[in-house]
Amino acid sequence: LIALRTPGLGPGGLRERLDAVGGDIQAALAQLRRRAAPLGELAQAWLARPDEVQLAADLAWLAEPEHRLLRCTEADFPPQLENIPQPPAVLFVVGAASLLLYPQVAIVGARGASAAGLAHARAFARALTDAGFTITSGLADGLAGAATAAALDAGAKTLAVVGSGPD
């Protein structure tokens, strides 16, 4: 968590450092502490003295039922993320991480969608879940929300992806 929260590093930067040391988080953290200067003063200060309140909040989140920090070195880390620029080092997961390995389709779009757009999103979601896909969404209102609701109504599996950590 200390490495993940290092200002200026970002999940892609952490992943690069982890890959360089064979996935050993302790080695990556030691390397960060030795070479924090390029990241700036905030990173140096954080690595010298991490915010214990922030770390405690992260640990409290992780202690909740079904919450998990899924590391890129774990077998159930989604392999499709290896094909994107700057894959993340970790995912904060609530629920079954195994769903990340299912075939999935993201349905996203306007938050202020028309009635026809919402109906199309629901229809697409139903057709895709009938074909065996998991519906992935950012949980936004509008098209994504309509697609997720339709998938849930059909008893299908859904994933919600949020672009930040638990906070």
C-alpha positions as a printed Julia matrix, in Angstrom:
167×3 Matrix{Float64}:
   0.0     0.0     0.0
   2.9     2.36    0.7
   4.23    1.89   -2.83
   0.75    2.09   -4.34
   0.05    5.41   -2.62
   3.41    7.01   -3.51
   2.67   10.44   -5.04
   3.74   10.77   -8.66
   4.23    7.05   -9.18
   0.79    5.9   -10.3
  -0.29    2.3   -10.83
   1.58    2.06  -14.16
   4.8     3.3   -12.59
   4.47    0.83   -9.76
   3.86   -1.95  -12.25
   7.03   -1.05  -14.17
   9.05   -1.22  -10.97
   7.45   -4.52   -9.94
   8.18   -6.04  -13.33
  11.82   -4.92  -13.02
  12.25   -6.86   -9.76
  10.29   -9.97  -10.65
   7.13   -8.95   -8.77
   8.84   -8.61   -5.37
   6.99   -5.72   -3.69
   9.58   -5.38   -0.92
  12.38   -5.04   -3.48
  10.33   -2.51   -5.46
   9.66   -0.48   -2.3
  13.34   -0.56   -1.33
  14.25    0.6    -4.83
  11.69    3.41   -4.62
  13.11    4.59   -1.32
  16.64    4.63   -2.75
  15.59    6.41   -5.96
  12.67    8.64   -4.98
  14.27   11.92   -6.12
  12.96   11.73   -9.73
   9.43   11.39   -8.36
   9.69   14.68   -6.47
   9.54   15.99   -2.94
   6.05   14.67   -2.18
   7.11   11.12   -3.04
  10.26   11.44   -0.98
   8.29   12.73    2.0
   5.66    9.99    1.66
   8.25    7.21    1.43
  10.14    8.61    4.42
   6.97    8.95    6.48
   3.77    7.49    4.98
   0.41    8.84    6.09
  -0.64    6.31    8.73
  -4.26    7.51    8.61
  -4.47    6.82    4.86
  -2.85    3.42    5.25
  -5.19    2.56    8.14
  -8.18    3.52    5.97
  -6.91    1.26    3.17
  -6.41   -1.6     5.61
  -9.9    -1.05    7.06
 -11.35   -1.22    3.52
  -9.44   -4.43    2.87
 -10.71   -5.93    6.14
 -14.33   -5.69    4.94
 -15.99   -8.92    3.78
 -15.22   -9.82    0.15
 -12.72   -6.94   -0.25
  -9.37   -7.83   -1.72
  -6.23   -6.33   -3.2
  -5.6    -8.38   -6.35
  -1.92   -8.14   -7.31
  -0.62   -8.46  -10.86
   1.48  -11.4    -9.7
  -1.56  -13.49   -8.72
  -3.0   -16.21  -10.94
  -6.47  -14.65  -11.11
  -5.25  -11.22  -12.25
  -7.07  -10.61  -15.55
  -4.71  -11.51  -18.42
  -6.39   -9.05  -20.79
  -4.91   -6.2   -18.73
  -1.45   -7.34  -19.8
  -2.29   -6.07  -23.29
  -2.92   -2.43  -22.39
  -0.39    0.37  -22.02
   0.7     0.7   -18.4
  -1.23   -2.21  -16.89
  -2.09   -1.68  -13.23
  -0.07   -3.29  -10.47
  -3.17   -4.04   -8.4
  -6.94   -4.0    -8.5
  -9.12   -3.25   -5.5
 -11.81   -5.93   -5.75
 -15.15   -6.35   -4.0
 -16.78   -9.7    -4.62
 -15.66  -12.58   -6.8
 -12.38  -11.75   -8.53
 -12.94  -14.83  -10.7
 -15.51  -12.81  -12.69
 -12.59  -10.83  -14.1
 -11.61  -13.96  -16.03
 -15.02  -14.34  -17.74
 -15.68  -13.11  -21.27
 -17.02   -9.6   -20.79
 -18.32   -6.6   -22.65
 -18.41   -3.06  -21.33
 -21.51   -1.02  -22.11
 -20.86    2.65  -21.53
 -22.28    5.89  -22.83
 -24.21    9.03  -22.05
 -25.36    9.65  -18.52
 -28.24   11.75  -19.81
 -29.38    9.18  -22.36
 -32.71    9.29  -24.16
 -35.43    6.76  -23.44
 -34.59    5.02  -26.71
 -30.89    4.88  -25.79
 -31.7     3.36  -22.41
 -33.94    0.76  -24.06
 -31.16   -0.13  -26.52
 -28.64   -0.48  -23.68
 -30.98   -2.83  -21.85
 -31.61   -4.87  -25.01
 -27.9    -5.14  -25.8
 -27.17   -6.23  -22.24
 -29.84   -8.92  -22.33
 -28.62  -10.24  -25.69
 -25.0   -10.25  -24.56
 -25.74  -12.0   -21.28
 -27.81  -14.58  -23.16
 -24.68  -15.17  -25.28
 -22.62  -15.8   -22.13
 -20.95  -12.46  -21.6
 -20.51  -10.7   -18.28
 -21.55   -7.04  -18.45
 -18.87   -4.62  -17.24
 -19.75   -1.09  -16.21
 -18.43    1.94  -14.39
 -21.72    2.16  -12.44
 -22.57    5.54  -13.91
 -26.15    6.66  -14.41
 -27.52    6.43  -17.92
 -26.56    3.76  -20.43
 -24.09    1.93  -18.16
 -26.59    1.8   -15.33
 -29.39    0.6   -17.61
 -27.18   -2.16  -19.02
 -26.1    -3.29  -15.56
 -29.69   -3.29  -14.28
 -30.86   -5.35  -17.26
 -28.06   -7.88  -16.73
 -28.88   -8.17  -13.03
 -32.6    -8.51  -13.8
 -31.7   -11.4   -16.12
 -29.74  -13.07  -13.32
 -26.46  -12.55  -15.17
 -23.05  -11.74  -13.76
 -21.87   -8.14  -13.76
 -18.64   -6.3   -13.02
 -18.25   -2.72  -11.9
 -14.97   -1.0   -12.67
 -14.05    2.19  -10.85
 -10.97    4.06  -12.0
  -9.59    4.72   -8.53
  -8.93    2.85   -5.32
 -11.31    2.44   -2.43
 -11.32    6.11   -1.53
